[in-house]
C-alpha positions as MATLAB code, in Angstrom:
seq = 'XXXXXXXXXXXXXXXXXXXXXXXXXXXXXXXXXXXXXXXXXXXXXXXXXXXXXXXXXXXXXXXXXXXXXXXXXXXXXXXXXXXXXXXXXXXXXXXXXXXXXXXXXXXXXXXXXXXXXXXXXXXXXXXXXXXXXXXXXXXXXXXXXXXXXXXXXXXXXXXXXXXXXXXXXXXXXXXXXXXXXXXXXXXXXXXXXXXXXXXXXXXXXXXXXXXXXXXXXXXXXXXXXXXXXXXXXXXXXXXXXXXXXXXXXXXXXXXXXXXXXXXXXXXXXXXXXXXXXXXXXXXXXXXXXXXXXXXXXXXXXXXXXXXXXXXXXXXXXXXXXXXXX';
ca = [
      20.280    9.873   20.558;
      20.669   13.129   20.681;
      22.372   16.201   18.565;
      24.514   19.093   19.360;
      24.598   22.229   17.599;
      27.885   24.689   18.083;
      28.104   28.220   16.326;
      31.402   28.464   13.997;
      32.135   31.319   12.535;
      29.051   32.211   10.153;
      27.106   28.703   10.651;
      26.167   25.986   13.136;
      27.508   22.772   12.953;
      26.247   19.606   14.062;
      27.600   16.747   15.793;
      25.398   13.110   17.190;
      27.146   12.853   20.820;
      27.438    9.778   22.114;
      29.165   10.572   25.185;
      28.144   14.079   27.307;
      31.147   14.654   28.195;
      32.144   15.403   24.623;
      29.293   17.882   24.757;
      30.807   21.431   24.678;
      30.387   23.935   26.866;
      29.501   26.632   24.453;
      26.269   24.853   22.271;
      23.722   26.639   21.688;
      21.381   23.926   20.867;
      20.795   20.629   22.262;
      18.479   18.327   19.901;
      16.944   15.256   21.684;
      15.732   12.228   19.508;
      13.900    9.735   20.983;
      16.093    9.960   24.525;
      16.674    7.170   26.496;
      16.133    7.967   30.491;
      19.786    7.921   30.499;
      20.402   10.317   27.895;
      17.997   12.433   29.673;
      19.507   12.511   33.030;
      22.859   13.229   31.531;
      21.631   16.568   29.464;
      20.135   17.366   32.853;
      23.229   17.142   34.851;
      24.497   19.645   31.660;
      22.162   21.854   31.401;
      20.734   21.863   35.022;
      16.985   21.788   34.300;
      14.515   18.572   34.114;
      13.645   17.146   30.917;
      10.167   16.115   30.614;
       9.149   12.331   29.612;
       7.179   11.701   26.933;
       3.687   11.428   29.337;
       4.601   14.731   30.014;
       5.103   16.227   26.616;
       1.208   14.492   25.949;
      -0.581   16.457   28.369;
      -3.031   18.592   27.085;
      -3.573   21.526   30.147;
      -2.244   24.520   28.752;
      -0.196   24.954   32.848;
       1.676   21.517   31.350;
       2.703   23.008   28.483;
       3.825   26.316   28.981;
       5.471   27.114   32.441;
       8.786   28.472   34.042;
      10.844   26.457   36.163;
      14.447   27.238   37.717;
      14.379   29.863   34.929;
      13.965   27.999   32.130;
      11.233   28.385   30.009;
       9.274   24.662   28.927;
       7.046   25.199   25.735;
       5.404   21.995   24.268;
       3.733   22.134   20.928;
       1.831   20.025   18.760;
       3.894   19.976   15.087;
       2.658   17.917   11.888;
       4.489   15.091   10.408;
       4.768   12.893    7.774;
       1.933   15.797    5.688;
       3.162   14.771    2.494;
       2.100   10.950    2.888;
      -1.669    9.236    3.522;
      -1.181    9.241    6.875;
      -0.220   12.334    8.352;
       0.355   12.724   12.240;
       1.205   15.036   14.813;
       3.748   15.002   17.217;
       4.337   16.504   20.664;
       7.589   18.513   20.887;
       9.071   20.351   23.810;
      11.240   23.963   22.994;
      13.467   24.330   26.386;
      14.846   27.636   26.683;
      17.304   27.952   29.812;
      20.639   30.277   30.107;
      20.754   31.392   26.034;
      20.593   27.474   25.243;
      17.769   25.532   23.449;
      16.708   21.808   24.448;
      14.702   20.271   22.183;
      12.892   16.847   22.712;
      10.691   14.840   20.353;
       9.825   11.755   19.482;
       9.514   12.005   15.643;
      10.490   14.094   12.913;
       8.553   16.991   11.986;
      10.596   18.621    8.785;
      11.123   21.986   10.010;
      13.980   20.357   12.250;
      15.276   19.470    9.407;
      14.518   22.645    7.145;
      16.292   24.953   10.144;
      19.315   22.265   10.191;
      20.379   22.940    6.810;
      19.710   26.603    7.353;
      21.718   27.342    9.952;
      24.528   24.628    8.410;
      25.001   27.044    5.967;
      24.686   30.494    7.424;
      23.171   31.694   10.704;
      24.083   35.114   12.520;
      27.324   35.586   14.522;
      26.509   35.017   18.224;
      23.616   33.121   17.617;
      21.645   32.329   21.101;
      19.574   29.400   21.776;
      16.735   32.274   21.728;
      17.647   32.802   17.857;
      17.135   28.917   17.164;
      13.770   28.689   18.781;
      12.761   31.684   16.745;
      13.729   29.989   13.279;
      12.204   26.950   14.729;
       8.837   29.004   14.957;
       8.649   30.596   12.072;
       9.944   27.239   10.267;
       6.864   25.662   11.342;
       4.609   28.588   10.676;
       5.694   28.293    7.009;
       5.504   24.777    6.881;
       1.605   25.381    7.883;
       1.265   28.013    5.885;
       2.636   25.481    2.671;
       0.161   22.298    3.784;
      -3.066   24.702    3.912;
      -2.060   26.076    0.427;
      -1.569   23.045   -1.112;
      -4.537   21.720    0.440;
      -6.330   24.375   -0.901;
      -5.606   23.443   -4.175;
      -6.604   19.592   -4.091;
     -10.070   21.015   -2.442;
     -10.633   22.931   -5.809;
      -9.540   20.356   -7.867;
     -12.461   17.730   -5.952;
     -14.910   20.411   -6.210;
     -14.313   20.786   -9.801;
     -14.369   16.895  -10.226;
     -17.532   16.859   -8.503;
     -19.502   20.167  -10.120;
     -17.848   19.841  -14.002;
     -19.771   20.093  -16.623;
     -22.360   17.884  -18.083;
     -20.498   17.302  -21.008;
     -17.539   15.885  -18.998;
     -19.320   13.498  -17.268;
     -18.522    9.621  -18.479;
     -22.112    8.714  -17.527;
     -22.109    6.909  -14.253;
     -18.590    5.886  -14.657;
     -17.045    8.699  -12.021;
     -15.125    7.232   -8.870;
     -17.604    8.966   -6.087;
     -15.554    6.403   -3.324;
     -12.346    7.932   -4.217;
     -13.617   11.507   -4.671;
     -15.112   11.002   -1.088;
     -12.297    9.211    0.901;
     -10.408   12.112   -0.921;
     -12.605   14.780    1.035;
     -12.175   12.604    4.180;
      -8.570   12.883    4.084;
      -7.981   16.737    3.367;
     -10.216   17.164    6.533;
      -8.183   15.508    8.573;
      -5.275   17.046    7.364;
      -7.161   20.510    7.852;
      -7.702   19.680   11.305;
      -4.393   18.429   11.832;
      -2.863   21.737   11.176;
      -4.989   23.400   12.527;
      -4.327   21.789   16.009;
      -0.746   22.558   15.217;
      -1.354   26.019   14.770;
      -3.474   26.368   17.584;
      -0.636   24.781   19.898;
       2.178   27.274   18.277;
      -0.145   30.042   18.497;
      -0.062   29.571   22.211;
       3.850   29.073   22.536;
       4.288   32.516   20.339;
       1.921   34.388   23.188;
       3.965   32.544   25.558;
       7.273   34.178   24.441;
       5.509   37.739   23.805;
       4.420   37.190   27.554;
       8.372   36.269   28.794;
       9.980   38.214   26.345;
       9.291   41.616   28.738;
      11.290   40.879   31.441;
      14.346   39.165   28.905;
      16.585   41.507   27.245;
      15.865   40.611   23.512;
      16.792   42.509   20.432;
      13.757   44.700   18.681;
      14.046   42.894   15.631;
      13.085   39.285   17.572;
      10.401   41.319   19.328;
       9.093   42.418   16.008;
       9.251   38.871   14.753;
       7.015   37.678   17.455;
       4.689   39.968   16.544;
       4.800   39.273   13.031;
       4.755   35.288   13.922;
       1.062   36.799   16.069;
      -0.270   37.849   13.190;
       0.921   34.686   10.542;
      -0.593   32.652   13.295;
      -3.891   34.260   13.738;
      -4.166   34.231    9.563;
      -3.371   30.797    9.040;
      -5.801   29.670   11.378;
      -8.883   32.047   10.347;
      -7.384   30.515    6.311;
      -7.752   26.755    8.123;
     -11.190   26.974    9.878;
     -12.152   28.238    6.463;
     -10.709   25.492    4.504;
     -12.451   23.209    6.785;
     -15.917   25.200    6.141;
     -15.054   24.830    2.548;
     -14.771   20.928    2.877;
     -17.771   20.805    5.184;
     -19.590   22.307    2.155;
     -17.529   20.065   -0.616;
     -18.930   16.563    1.184;
     -22.391   17.779    1.860;
     -22.206   18.479   -2.496;
     -20.748   15.490   -2.666;
     -23.359   13.335   -1.023;
     -26.362   15.273   -2.712;
     -24.645   14.494   -6.123;
     -24.661   10.504   -4.996;
     -28.365   11.170   -3.773;
     -28.970   12.389   -7.130;
     -27.808    9.551   -9.098;
     -28.959    7.043   -6.809;
     -32.731    8.533   -7.286;
     -31.796    8.903  -11.162;
     -31.400    5.215  -11.527;
     -34.652    4.553   -8.936;
     -36.799    6.875  -11.052;
     -35.904    5.100  -14.353;
     -36.799    1.556  -12.787;
     -40.136    3.188  -11.946;
     -40.317    4.728  -15.167;
     -39.758    1.173  -16.503;
     -41.562   -1.022  -14.402;
     -44.924    1.435  -15.446;
     -44.289    1.275  -18.993;
     -44.699   -2.632  -18.955;
     -47.148   -2.886  -16.538;
     -50.154   -1.856  -19.587;
     -48.313   -4.763  -22.087;
     -47.844   -7.017  -19.339;
     -51.481   -6.396  -18.577;
     -52.208   -7.178  -22.582;
     -50.196  -10.380  -23.023;
     -51.743  -11.627  -19.817;
     -55.406  -11.396  -21.490;
     -54.556  -12.857  -24.110;
     -52.123  -15.840  -23.152;
     -55.283  -17.197  -21.297;
     -56.609  -20.300  -22.799;
     -60.163  -19.720  -22.689;
     -62.162  -21.656  -25.632;
     -64.524  -18.665  -25.580;
     -62.388  -15.888  -26.776;
     -63.579  -14.162  -30.005;
     -59.987  -12.604  -30.705;
     -58.429  -16.240  -30.931;
     -60.893  -16.855  -34.324;
     -58.737  -13.410  -35.927;
     -56.610  -13.815  -39.004;
     -54.953  -10.739  -37.649;
     -55.186  -11.372  -33.792;
     -51.619  -11.929  -33.027;
     -50.177   -8.551  -34.830;
     -52.941   -6.583  -33.366;
     -52.011   -7.756  -30.125;
     -48.246   -6.924  -30.427;
     -49.149   -3.266  -31.642;
     -51.504   -3.088  -29.138;
     -48.415   -3.608  -26.557;
     -46.551   -1.132  -28.033;
     -48.990    1.631  -28.116;
     -49.428    0.827  -24.250;
     -46.190    0.659  -24.103;
     -45.328    3.914  -25.754;
     -48.323    6.400  -24.448;
     -47.340    6.415  -20.384;
     -43.466    7.366  -22.223;
     -45.215   10.099  -23.665;
     -47.466   11.138  -20.663;
     -44.172   10.869  -18.207;
     -42.301   13.242  -20.874;
     -45.187   15.168  -21.783;
     -45.478   16.207  -17.776;
     -41.757   16.358  -17.038;
     -41.604   13.859  -15.043;
     -38.379   12.176  -16.671;
];
């Protein structure tokens, strides 16, 4: 399936086309979503450019992702998808710019595409070209990454608060450490995917800045490219900072879990030491020997109980005095 966007006064009209013959010559953006081989060949005949296959788009070499062929500029970037769910993922999207027309090839639905479609459907610059649409898409991708990082940073702060909350707000051992660990893992995965997307889109922006020197782009578009480069660098640094913070929070969480486990083991150890003397006394006086003077005492049983109680209290008091508890 592919969509065609045609300028109309101050907006961009979208049409889902099934027949390539119906594609207007002045279309500025052709969006191929999960295209078939027949649709690829049809667009190739219309635009005179080769459409990369899905396997080609998944190549990780720079030379396979950013190149010029037959006057058209090919740029493949890794974009975020489903970042609002528990299973975010990345997808490869190819931007092909040639003869002032933009062709995009994708196999998923990154949110920036829907945002740009809605924006250009409301209003767009008169005489819009494929280059302008590409700039809108790249700018939307960068803004989307910034929004995800902001949300992720706020959620990491909340997780940090849950770990380091005041002692008065804790509820014994009822804290759901497993849920906190899962949340930290998800934030780390999301941050790494956003950073991968930023690095990828940063290469696209750098590639555009390099090839724009030989193209008659407006001054505003050149300045926009420079702004995008600065934004990508700052967001990449922020993603690296969040990754370091997540690592710190994870280490702190594991440290808290170890402390809780040590406290439990310490409690069992103290109880064992406290109960050893009473157990020894009970064992002695539980022996059935005939010649035991204490068996004839009238107050032998109460005395044994008091002796066991003292033998339990004295080790506990010594532990408290030594500040081992």
